């Protein structure tokens, strides 16, 4: 089955700097890659996603890139703010299957 | 507004007891999922359903069962609770591929403690 690896497990960046979280997936049949943000004590919520026919997608300060050859995708957050502090999960879904498999998460700390 | 709700939000039980966590969604989604969240393990899939009377095992299904008798509900049952099942449980739902964005909508979570 699909396996998603996520790094780093913890990341601390100075407010205003950029943060990058990286993920790899195992099954080349995966075609959908969402990113979820979970604030402390809250439920995970989708922040951005990318499909396999696209290499990059941006939404204001966040962007996701996908390298299908390397089976690698990344989340980029620019101009980080205190409200970006949270746990971020990458995930993957196989073509023809609706279940979503998550990475282990990255705890992002934004330092003042 | 459509939503997905879980109950109870917090439960403490004893080893060996049967426990059922409820999940109810009003999105009219075909797909429903149960995940558990543990420190260092992220969100792991327990069971899932793609429609009424359909159930499938996820990556950590041992000791758990689900049933889907209607579109709205997917209760998760722990047949004989073990301390290793102490966790936060999230229910989620989504539309079928091609019918929507594929976004997972999560419930607020149920914190279960097994003593």
Coordinates of N, CA and C in Angstrom, one line a residue:
Chain A
X1 N 0.8 -1.2 0.0 CA 0.0 0.0 0.0 C 0.8 1.2 0.0
X2 N 0.2 2.4 -0.1 CA 0.9 3.7 -0.1 C 1.5 3.9 1.3
X3 N 2.7 4.5 1.2 CA 3.5 5.0 2.4 C 3.9 6.4 2.2
X4 N 3.7 7.3 3.2 CA 4.2 8.7 3.1 C 5.1 9.0 4.2
X5 N 6.3 9.4 3.8 CA 7.3 9.8 4.8 C 7.4 11.4 4.8
X6 N 7.5 11.9 6.0 CA 7.5 13.4 6.2 C 8.7 13.8 7.0
X7 N 9.4 14.9 6.6 CA 10.5 15.5 7.4 C 10.5 17.0 7.3
X8 N 11.0 17.7 8.3 CA 11.4 17.1 9.6 C 10.2 16.9 10.5
X9 N 10.4 16.3 11.7 CA 9.3 16.1 12.6 C 9.0 17.4 13.4
X10 N 10.0 18.2 13.6 CA 9.9 19.5 14.3 C 10.7 20.5 13.5
X11 N 10.2 21.7 13.4 CA 10.8 22.8 12.7 C 10.6 24.1 13.4
X12 N 11.7 24.8 13.7 CA 11.5 26.1 14.3 C 12.1 27.2 13.4
X13 N 11.4 28.2 13.1 CA 11.8 29.3 12.2 C 11.5 30.6 12.9
X14 N 12.4 31.6 12.5 CA 12.1 33.0 13.0 C 10.9 33.6 12.3
X15 N 10.1 34.3 13.0 CA 9.0 35.0 12.4 C 9.5 35.8 11.2
X16 N 8.8 35.7 10.0 CA 9.2 36.4 8.8 C 10.0 35.6 7.9
X17 N 10.7 34.5 8.4 CA 11.5 33.6 7.5 C 10.6 32.6 6.9
X18 N 11.1 31.8 6.0 CA 10.4 30.8 5.3 C 10.5 29.4 5.9
X19 N 9.5 28.6 5.8 CA 9.6 27.2 6.3 C 9.3 26.2 5.1
X20 N 10.0 25.1 5.1 CA 9.8 24.1 4.1 C 9.7 22.7 4.8
X21 N 8.6 22.0 4.4 CA 8.4 20.7 4.9 C 8.4 19.8 3.7
X22 N 9.0 18.6 3.8 CA 9.2 17.7 2.7 C 8.6 16.4 2.9
X23 N 8.0 15.8 1.8 CA 7.4 14.5 1.9 C 7.7 13.6 0.7
X24 N 7.8 12.3 0.9 CA 8.0 11.4 -0.2 C 6.8 10.4 -0.1
X25 N 6.5 9.8 -1.3 CA 5.5 8.8 -1.3 C 6.0 7.6 -2.0
X26 N 5.4 6.4 -1.8 CA 6.0 5.2 -2.4 C 5.3 4.7 -3.6
X27 N 4.0 5.0 -3.8 CA 3.3 4.4 -4.9 C 3.1 5.5 -6.1
X28 N 3.7 5.1 -7.2 CA 3.6 6.1 -8.4 C 2.2 6.3 -8.9
X29 N 1.3 5.4 -8.5 CA -0.1 5.6 -8.9 C -0.8 6.7 -8.1
X30 N -0.2 7.3 -7.1 CA -0.8 8.4 -6.3 C -1.0 9.6 -7.2
X31 N -2.2 10.2 -7.1 CA -2.4 11.4 -8.0 C -3.0 12.6 -7.3
X32 N -3.0 12.6 -6.0 CA -3.6 13.7 -5.2 C -2.8 13.8 -3.9
X33 N -2.4 15.1 -3.6 CA -1.5 15.3 -2.5 C -2.0 16.5 -1.7
X34 N -2.7 16.3 -0.6 CA -3.2 17.4 0.2 C -2.3 17.7 1.3
X35 N -2.4 18.9 1.9 CA -1.7 19.3 3.1 C -2.7 19.8 4.1
X36 N -2.6 19.3 5.3 CA -3.5 19.7 6.4 C -2.8 20.4 7.5
X37 N -3.4 21.3 8.1 CA -2.9 22.1 9.3 C -3.8 21.7 10.5
X38 N -3.1 21.4 11.6 CA -3.8 21.2 12.8 C -3.3 22.0 13.9
X39 N -4.1 23.0 14.3 CA -3.8 23.8 15.5 C -4.1 23.1 16.8
X40 N -3.4 23.5 17.8 CA -3.5 22.8 19.1 C -4.9 22.6 19.6
X41 N -5.3 21.3 19.8 CA -6.6 21.0 20.3 C -7.7 21.0 19.3
X42 N -7.3 21.3 18.0 CA -8.4 21.4 16.9 C -8.3 20.2 16.0
X43 N -9.2 20.2 15.1 CA -9.2 19.1 14.0 C -8.3 19.6 12.9
X44 N -7.8 18.6 12.1 CA -7.0 18.9 10.9 C -7.9 19.6 9.9
X45 N -7.3 20.6 9.1 CA -8.1 21.3 8.1 C -7.2 21.4 6.9
X46 N -7.8 21.2 5.7 CA -7.1 21.3 4.4 C -6.6 22.8 4.2
X47 N -5.3 22.9 3.9 CA -4.8 24.3 3.5 C -4.5 24.4 2.1
X48 N -4.0 23.4 1.4 CA -3.7 23.4 0.0 C -3.5 22.0 -0.5
X49 N -3.8 21.8 -1.8 CA -3.6 20.4 -2.3 C -3.1 20.6 -3.8
X50 N -2.5 19.5 -4.3 CA -2.0 19.5 -5.6 C -2.3 18.2 -6.3
X51 N -2.6 18.2 -7.6 CA -2.8 17.0 -8.3 C -1.6 16.6 -9.2
X52 N -1.6 15.4 -9.6 CA -0.3 14.9 -10.3 C -0.1 15.5 -11.6
X53 N -1.1 16.2 -12.2 CA -0.9 16.9 -13.5 C -0.3 18.3 -13.4
X54 N 0.0 18.7 -12.1 CA 0.5 20.1 -11.9 C 1.8 20.0 -11.1
X55 N 2.7 20.9 -11.4 CA 4.0 20.8 -10.7 C 4.1 21.8 -9.5
X56 N 3.3 22.8 -9.5 CA 3.4 23.8 -8.4 C 2.0 24.5 -8.3
X57 N 1.7 24.8 -7.1 CA 0.4 25.5 -6.8 C 0.7 26.5 -5.7
X58 N 0.1 27.7 -5.8 CA 0.3 28.8 -4.8 C -1.0 29.3 -4.3
X59 N -1.0 29.7 -3.0 CA -2.2 30.3 -2.4 C -1.6 31.3 -1.4
X60 N -1.5 32.5 -1.8 CA -1.0 33.6 -0.9 C 0.4 33.2 -0.4
X61 N 0.6 33.0 0.9 CA 2.0 32.7 1.4 C 2.3 31.3 1.4
X62 N 1.5 30.4 1.0 CA 1.8 29.0 0.9 C 1.8 28.5 -0.5
X63 N 2.7 27.5 -0.7 CA 2.9 26.9 -2.0 C 3.3 25.4 -1.9
X64 N 2.9 24.7 -2.8 CA 3.3 23.2 -2.8 C 3.9 22.9 -4.2
X65 N 4.9 22.1 -4.1 CA 5.6 21.7 -5.3 C 5.6 20.2 -5.4
X66 N 5.5 19.6 -6.6 CA 5.4 18.2 -6.8 C 6.5 17.7 -7.8
X67 N 7.3 16.7 -7.5 CA 8.2 16.1 -8.4 C 7.8 14.6 -8.6
X68 N 7.1 14.3 -9.6 CA 6.5 13.0 -9.8 C 7.6 12.0 -10.0
X69 N 8.7 12.4 -10.7 CA 9.8 11.5 -11.0 C 10.4 11.0 -9.7
X70 N 10.7 11.9 -8.8 CA 11.3 11.6 -7.5 C 10.3 11.1 -6.5
X71 N 9.0 11.2 -6.8 CA 7.9 10.9 -5.8 C 8.1 11.7 -4.6
X72 N 8.2 13.1 -4.8 CA 8.5 14.0 -3.7 C 7.7 15.2 -3.8
X73 N 7.1 15.7 -2.7 CA 6.4 17.0 -2.7 C 6.7 17.7 -1.5
X74 N 6.6 19.1 -1.6 CA 7.0 19.9 -0.5 C 6.0 21.1 -0.2
X75 N 5.9 21.5 1.0 CA 5.1 22.7 1.4 C 6.1 23.8 1.7
X76 N 5.8 25.0 1.2 CA 6.6 26.2 1.4 C 5.7 27.2 2.0
X77 N 6.1 27.8 3.1 CA 5.4 28.9 3.8 C 6.4 30.1 3.8
X78 N 6.0 31.2 3.2 CA 6.9 32.4 3.2 C 6.3 33.4 4.2
X79 N 7.2 34.3 4.6 CA 6.9 35.4 5.6 C 6.1 34.8 6.7
X80 N 6.6 33.8 7.4 CA 5.9 33.1 8.5 C 5.4 34.1 9.6
X81 N 4.2 33.8 10.1 CA 3.6 34.6 11.2 C 3.3 33.7 12.4
X82 N 3.1 34.2 13.5 CA 2.8 33.4 14.7 C 1.6 32.4 14.5
X83 N 0.6 32.8 13.8 CA -0.5 31.9 13.5 C -0.2 30.7 12.6
X84 N 1.0 30.7 12.1 CA 1.4 29.5 11.3 C 1.9 28.4 12.2
X85 N 2.1 28.7 13.5 CA 2.5 27.6 14.5 C 1.4 26.6 14.5
X86 N 1.7 25.3 14.2 CA 0.8 24.2 14.2 C 1.5 23.0 13.8
X87 N 0.7 21.9 13.7 CA 1.2 20.6 13.1 C 0.7 20.5 11.7
X88 N 1.6 20.2 10.8 CA 1.3 20.1 9.4 C 1.4 18.7 8.9
X89 N 0.4 18.2 8.2 CA 0.5 16.8 7.7 C 0.4 16.8 6.2
X90 N 1.3 16.1 5.6 CA 1.2 15.8 4.1 C 0.4 14.5 4.0
X91 N -0.1 14.3 2.8 CA -0.9 13.1 2.6 C -0.9 12.7 1.1
X92 N -1.3 11.5 0.8 CA -1.4 11.1 -0.6 C -2.6 10.2 -0.8
X93 N -3.1 10.2 -2.0 CA -4.2 9.4 -2.4 C -4.0 8.7 -3.7
X94 N -4.2 7.4 -3.8 CA -4.0 6.6 -5.0 C -5.1 6.9 -6.0
X95 N -4.7 6.9 -7.3 CA -5.7 7.0 -8.4 C -6.7 5.8 -8.3
X96 N -8.0 6.1 -8.3 CA -9.0 5.0 -8.2 C -9.3 4.5 -6.8
X97 N -8.7 5.1 -5.8 CA -9.0 4.8 -4.4 C -9.2 6.0 -3.6
X98 N -10.2 6.1 -2.8 CA -10.5 7.3 -2.1 C -9.8 7.5 -0.7
X99 N -9.2 6.5 -0.2 CA -8.6 6.7 1.1 C -7.3 7.5 1.0
X100 N -7.1 8.3 2.1 CA -5.9 9.2 2.1 C -5.0 8.7 3.2
X101 N -3.7 8.6 2.9 CA -2.7 8.2 3.8 C -1.9 9.4 4.2
X102 N -1.6 9.5 5.5 CA -0.9 10.7 6.0 C 0.5 10.4 6.4
X103 N 1.3 11.4 6.3 CA 2.7 11.4 6.9 C 2.5 11.6 8.4
X104 N 3.6 11.5 9.1 CA 3.6 11.6 10.6 C 3.5 13.0 11.2
X105 N 3.6 14.0 10.3 CA 3.4 15.3 10.8 C 4.7 16.1 11.1
X106 N 4.6 17.4 11.0 CA 5.7 18.3 11.3 C 5.1 19.4 12.3
X107 N 5.8 19.5 13.4 CA 5.4 20.5 14.4 C 6.2 21.8 14.0
X108 N 5.5 22.8 13.6 CA 6.2 24.1 13.2 C 6.0 25.1 14.3
X109 N 7.2 25.6 14.8 CA 7.2 26.7 15.8 C 7.7 27.9 15.1
X110 N 6.9 29.0 15.3 CA 7.4 30.3 14.8 C 7.9 31.1 16.0
X111 N 9.2 31.4 15.9 CA 9.8 32.1 17.0 C 9.7 33.6 16.9
X112 N 9.4 34.3 18.0 CA 9.3 35.8 17.9 C 10.6 36.5 17.7
Chain B
X1 N -25.9 24.5 8.3 CA -24.7 24.1 7.6 C -24.4 22.6 7.8
X2 N -23.8 22.0 6.7 CA -23.4 20.6 6.9 C -22.3 20.5 7.9
X3 N -22.2 19.4 8.5 CA -21.1 19.2 9.5 C -20.9 17.7 9.8
X4 N -19.8 17.4 10.6 CA -19.5 16.1 11.0 C -19.3 16.1 12.5
X5 N -20.0 15.3 13.2 CA -19.9 15.4 14.7 C -19.6 14.0 15.2
X6 N -18.8 14.1 16.3 CA -18.4 12.9 17.0 C -18.9 12.9 18.5
X7 N -19.2 11.7 19.0 CA -19.5 11.6 20.4 C -19.1 10.2 21.0
X8 N -18.7 10.2 22.2 CA -18.5 11.3 23.1 C -17.2 12.0 22.7
X9 N -17.0 13.2 23.2 CA -15.7 13.9 22.9 C -14.6 13.5 23.9
X10 N -15.0 13.0 25.0 CA -14.0 12.5 26.0 C -14.6 11.2 26.6
X11 N -13.8 10.2 26.8 CA -14.3 9.0 27.5 C -13.1 8.3 28.2
X12 N -13.4 7.9 29.4 CA -12.5 7.0 30.1 C -13.1 5.7 30.4
X13 N -12.4 4.6 30.1 CA -13.0 3.3 30.2 C -11.9 2.4 30.8
X14 N -12.3 1.2 31.1 CA -11.4 0.2 31.7 C -11.0 -0.9 30.6
X15 N -9.9 -1.5 30.8 CA -9.4 -2.5 30.0 C -10.5 -3.6 29.9
X16 N -10.7 -4.1 28.7 CA -11.7 -5.2 28.5 C -13.1 -4.8 28.2
X17 N -13.4 -3.5 28.4 CA -14.8 -3.1 28.1 C -15.0 -2.8 26.6
X18 N -16.2 -2.9 26.2 CA -16.5 -2.6 24.8 C -16.9 -1.1 24.8
X19 N -16.4 -0.4 23.8 CA -16.6 1.0 23.6 C -17.0 1.3 22.2
X20 N -18.0 2.2 22.1 CA -18.4 2.6 20.7 C -18.3 4.2 20.6
X21 N -17.6 4.6 19.6 CA -17.5 6.0 19.3 C -18.4 6.3 18.1
X22 N -19.2 7.3 18.2 CA -20.2 7.7 17.2 C -19.6 8.7 16.3
X23 N -20.0 8.6 15.0 CA -19.7 9.7 14.0 C -20.9 9.9 13.1
X24 N -21.3 11.1 12.9 CA -22.5 11.5 12.2 C -22.1 12.6 11.3
X25 N -22.4 12.5 9.9 CA -22.1 13.6 9.0 C -23.4 13.9 8.2
X26 N -23.5 15.2 8.0 CA -24.7 15.7 7.2 C -24.3 16.3 5.9
X27 N -23.1 15.9 5.4 CA -22.6 16.3 4.1 C -23.2 15.5 3.0
X28 N -23.8 14.3 3.3 CA -24.2 13.3 2.4 C -23.1 12.7 1.6
X29 N -21.9 12.6 2.2 CA -20.7 12.0 1.6 C -20.8 10.5 1.6
X30 N -20.3 9.9 0.5 CA -20.3 8.5 0.4 C -19.2 7.9 1.3
X31 N -18.0 8.6 1.3 CA -16.8 8.1 2.0 C -16.8 8.5 3.5
X32 N -16.5 7.6 4.4 CA -16.3 7.9 5.8 C -15.1 7.1 6.3
X33 N -14.3 7.8 7.2 CA -13.0 7.2 7.6 C -12.9 7.4 9.1
X34 N -12.2 6.5 9.8 CA -11.7 6.6 11.1 C -10.2 6.6 11.2
X35 N -9.6 7.6 11.8 CA -8.2 7.7 12.1 C -7.9 7.8 13.6
X36 N -6.8 7.3 14.0 CA -6.3 7.6 15.3 C -5.0 8.4 15.3
X37 N -4.9 9.3 16.2 CA -3.8 10.2 16.3 C -3.0 10.0 17.5
X38 N -1.7 9.6 17.4 CA -0.8 9.4 18.5 C 0.5 10.2 18.2
X39 N 1.1 10.7 19.3 CA 2.4 11.4 19.1 C 3.4 10.5 18.5
X40 N 4.0 11.1 17.4 CA 5.1 10.3 16.7 C 4.6 9.4 15.6
X41 N 3.2 9.3 15.5 CA 2.7 8.4 14.5 C 1.7 9.1 13.5
X42 N 1.4 10.3 13.8 CA 0.5 11.1 12.9 C -0.9 10.5 12.9
X43 N -1.5 10.6 11.8 CA -2.9 10.1 11.6 C -2.8 8.7 10.9
X44 N -3.3 7.7 11.6 CA -3.3 6.4 11.0 C -4.7 5.9 10.8
X45 N -4.9 5.3 9.6 CA -6.2 4.9 9.2 C -6.6 3.6 9.8
X46 N -7.8 3.5 10.5 CA -8.3 2.4 11.2 C -9.2 1.5 10.3
X47 N -10.3 2.1 9.9 CA -11.3 1.5 9.0 C -11.9 2.6 8.1
X48 N -12.5 2.2 7.0 CA -13.2 3.2 6.2 C -14.3 2.5 5.4
X49 N -15.2 3.4 4.9 CA -16.3 2.9 4.2 C -16.6 3.8 3.0
X50 N -16.9 3.2 1.8 CA -17.2 3.9 0.6 C -18.7 4.0 0.3
X51 N -19.5 3.5 1.2 CA -20.9 3.5 1.0 C -21.7 2.6 2.0
X52 N -23.0 2.6 1.9 CA -23.8 1.8 2.8 C -23.4 0.3 2.6
X53 N -23.2 -0.3 3.7 CA -22.9 -1.8 3.8 C -21.5 -2.1 3.3
X54 N -20.7 -1.1 3.0 CA -19.3 -1.3 2.6 C -18.4 -0.9 3.8
X55 N -17.4 -1.8 4.2 CA -16.4 -1.5 5.2 C -15.1 -2.1 4.7
X56 N -14.0 -1.4 5.1 CA -12.7 -1.9 4.7 C -11.7 -1.6 5.9
X57 N -10.7 -2.5 6.0 CA -9.7 -2.4 7.0 C -8.6 -1.4 6.5
X58 N -8.2 -0.6 7.5 CA -7.1 0.3 7.3 C -5.8 -0.3 7.8
X59 N -4.8 0.5 8.0 CA -3.4 0.1 8.4 C -3.4 -0.4 9.9
X60 N -4.3 0.0 10.7 CA -4.3 -0.4 12.2 C -5.6 -0.8 12.6
X61 N -6.2 -1.8 12.0 CA -7.6 -2.2 12.2 C -7.8 -3.3 13.3
X62 N -6.7 -3.9 13.8 CA -6.9 -5.0 14.8 C -7.5 -4.4 16.1
X63 N -8.6 -5.1 16.6 CA -9.2 -4.6 17.8 C -10.3 -3.7 17.6
X64 N -10.6 -3.3 16.3 CA -11.6 -2.3 16.0 C -12.6 -2.9 14.9
X65 N -13.8 -2.4 15.0 CA -14.8 -2.8 13.9 C -15.7 -1.6 13.6
X66 N -16.2 -1.6 12.4 CA -17.2 -0.5 12.0 C -18.3 -1.2 11.3
X67 N -19.4 -0.5 11.2 CA -20.6 -0.9 10.4 C -21.2 0.4 9.7
X68 N -21.7 0.2 8.5 CA -22.3 1.3 7.8 C -23.7 0.9 7.4
X69 N -24.7 1.3 8.2 CA -26.1 0.9 7.9 C -26.8 2.1 7.2
X70 N -26.3 3.3 7.2 CA -26.9 4.4 6.4 C -25.7 5.3 6.0
X71 N -26.1 6.3 5.2 CA -25.0 7.2 4.7 C -24.4 8.1 5.8
X72 N -25.2 8.5 6.8 CA -24.8 9.5 7.7 C -23.8 9.0 8.8
X73 N -23.9 7.7 9.2 CA -23.2 7.3 10.4 C -22.2 6.2 10.1
X74 N -21.0 6.2 10.9 CA -20.0 5.2 10.9 C -19.5 5.0 12.3
X75 N -20.2 4.2 13.1 CA -19.7 4.0 14.5 C -18.5 3.1 14.5
X76 N -17.5 3.5 15.4 CA -16.3 2.7 15.6 C -16.4 2.0 16.9
X77 N -16.3 0.6 16.9 CA -16.4 -0.2 18.1 C -15.0 -0.8 18.5
X78 N -14.7 -0.6 19.7 CA -13.5 -1.4 20.3 C -14.1 -2.5 21.1
X79 N -13.9 -3.7 20.6 CA -14.5 -4.9 21.1 C -14.1 -5.2 22.6
X80 N -12.9 -5.0 22.9 CA -12.3 -5.2 24.2 C -11.2 -4.3 24.4
X81 N -11.5 -3.1 25.0 CA -10.5 -2.0 25.0 C -9.2 -2.4 25.7
X82 N -8.1 -2.0 25.1 CA -6.7 -2.2 25.6 C -6.1 -0.9 25.8
X83 N -5.1 -0.8 26.7 CA -4.4 0.4 27.0 C -3.7 1.0 25.8
X84 N -3.3 0.1 24.9 CA -2.7 0.6 23.6 C -3.7 1.4 22.7
X85 N -4.9 1.3 23.1 CA -5.9 2.0 22.3 C -6.3 3.4 22.9
X86 N -5.6 3.8 23.9 CA -5.7 5.1 24.4 C -5.1 6.1 23.3
X87 N -6.0 7.0 22.8 CA -5.6 7.8 21.7 C -6.7 8.9 21.5
X88 N -6.4 9.7 20.5 CA -7.5 10.6 20.0 C -7.9 10.1 18.7
X89 N -9.3 9.9 18.5 CA -9.8 9.3 17.4 C -10.6 10.4 16.5
X90 N -10.3 10.5 15.2 CA -10.9 11.4 14.3 C -11.7 10.6 13.3
X91 N -13.0 11.1 13.1 CA -13.8 10.6 12.0 C -13.7 11.7 10.9
X92 N -13.8 11.2 9.7 CA -13.7 12.1 8.5 C -14.6 11.6 7.4
X93 N -15.0 12.5 6.5 CA -15.8 12.1 5.4 C -15.3 12.9 4.1
X94 N -15.7 12.3 3.0 CA -15.3 13.0 1.7 C -16.2 12.5 0.6
X95 N -16.2 13.3 -0.5 CA -17.0 12.8 -1.7 C -16.1 11.8 -2.4
X96 N -16.7 11.1 -3.3 CA -16.0 10.1 -4.2 C -15.1 10.9 -5.1
X97 N -14.0 10.3 -5.5 CA -13.1 10.9 -6.5 C -14.0 11.2 -7.8
X98 N -13.8 12.4 -8.3 CA -14.5 12.8 -9.5 C -15.8 13.5 -9.2
X99 N -16.3 13.3 -8.0 CA -17.6 13.9 -7.6 C -17.3 15.2 -6.8
X100 N -16.1 15.4 -6.4 CA -15.8 16.6 -5.7 C -14.3 16.9 -5.6
X101 N -13.9 17.7 -4.7 CA -12.5 18.0 -4.6 C -11.6 16.9 -4.0
X102 N -12.3 16.0 -3.2 CA -11.5 15.0 -2.5 C -11.1 15.4 -1.1
X103 N -11.5 16.6 -0.7 CA -11.1 17.1 0.6 C -11.8 16.3 1.7
X104 N -10.9 16.0 2.7 CA -11.4 15.3 3.9 C -11.9 16.3 4.9
X105 N -13.1 16.1 5.4 CA -13.7 17.0 6.5 C -13.7 16.2 7.8
X106 N -13.0 16.7 8.8 CA -12.8 16.0 10.0 C -13.8 16.4 11.1
X107 N -14.2 15.5 11.9 CA -14.9 15.8 13.1 C -13.9 16.4 14.2
X108 N -14.4 16.7 15.3 CA -13.6 17.4 16.3 C -12.8 16.5 17.1
X109 N -12.9 15.2 17.0 CA -12.1 14.3 17.7 C -12.7 13.7 19.0
X110 N -12.4 12.5 19.3 CA -12.8 11.9 20.6 C -11.6 11.4 21.3
X111 N -11.4 11.9 22.5 CA -10.2 11.5 23.3 C -10.6 10.3 24.1
X112 N -10.0 9.1 23.9 CA -10.3 7.9 24.7 C -9.1 7.5 25.5
X113 N -9.4 7.3 26.8 CA -8.4 6.8 27.8 C -8.8 5.5 28.3
X114 N -8.0 4.5 28.1 CA -8.2 3.1 28.6 C -7.3 2.8 29.8
X115 N -7.9 2.6 31.0 CA -7.2 2.4 32.2 C -7.0 0.9 32.5

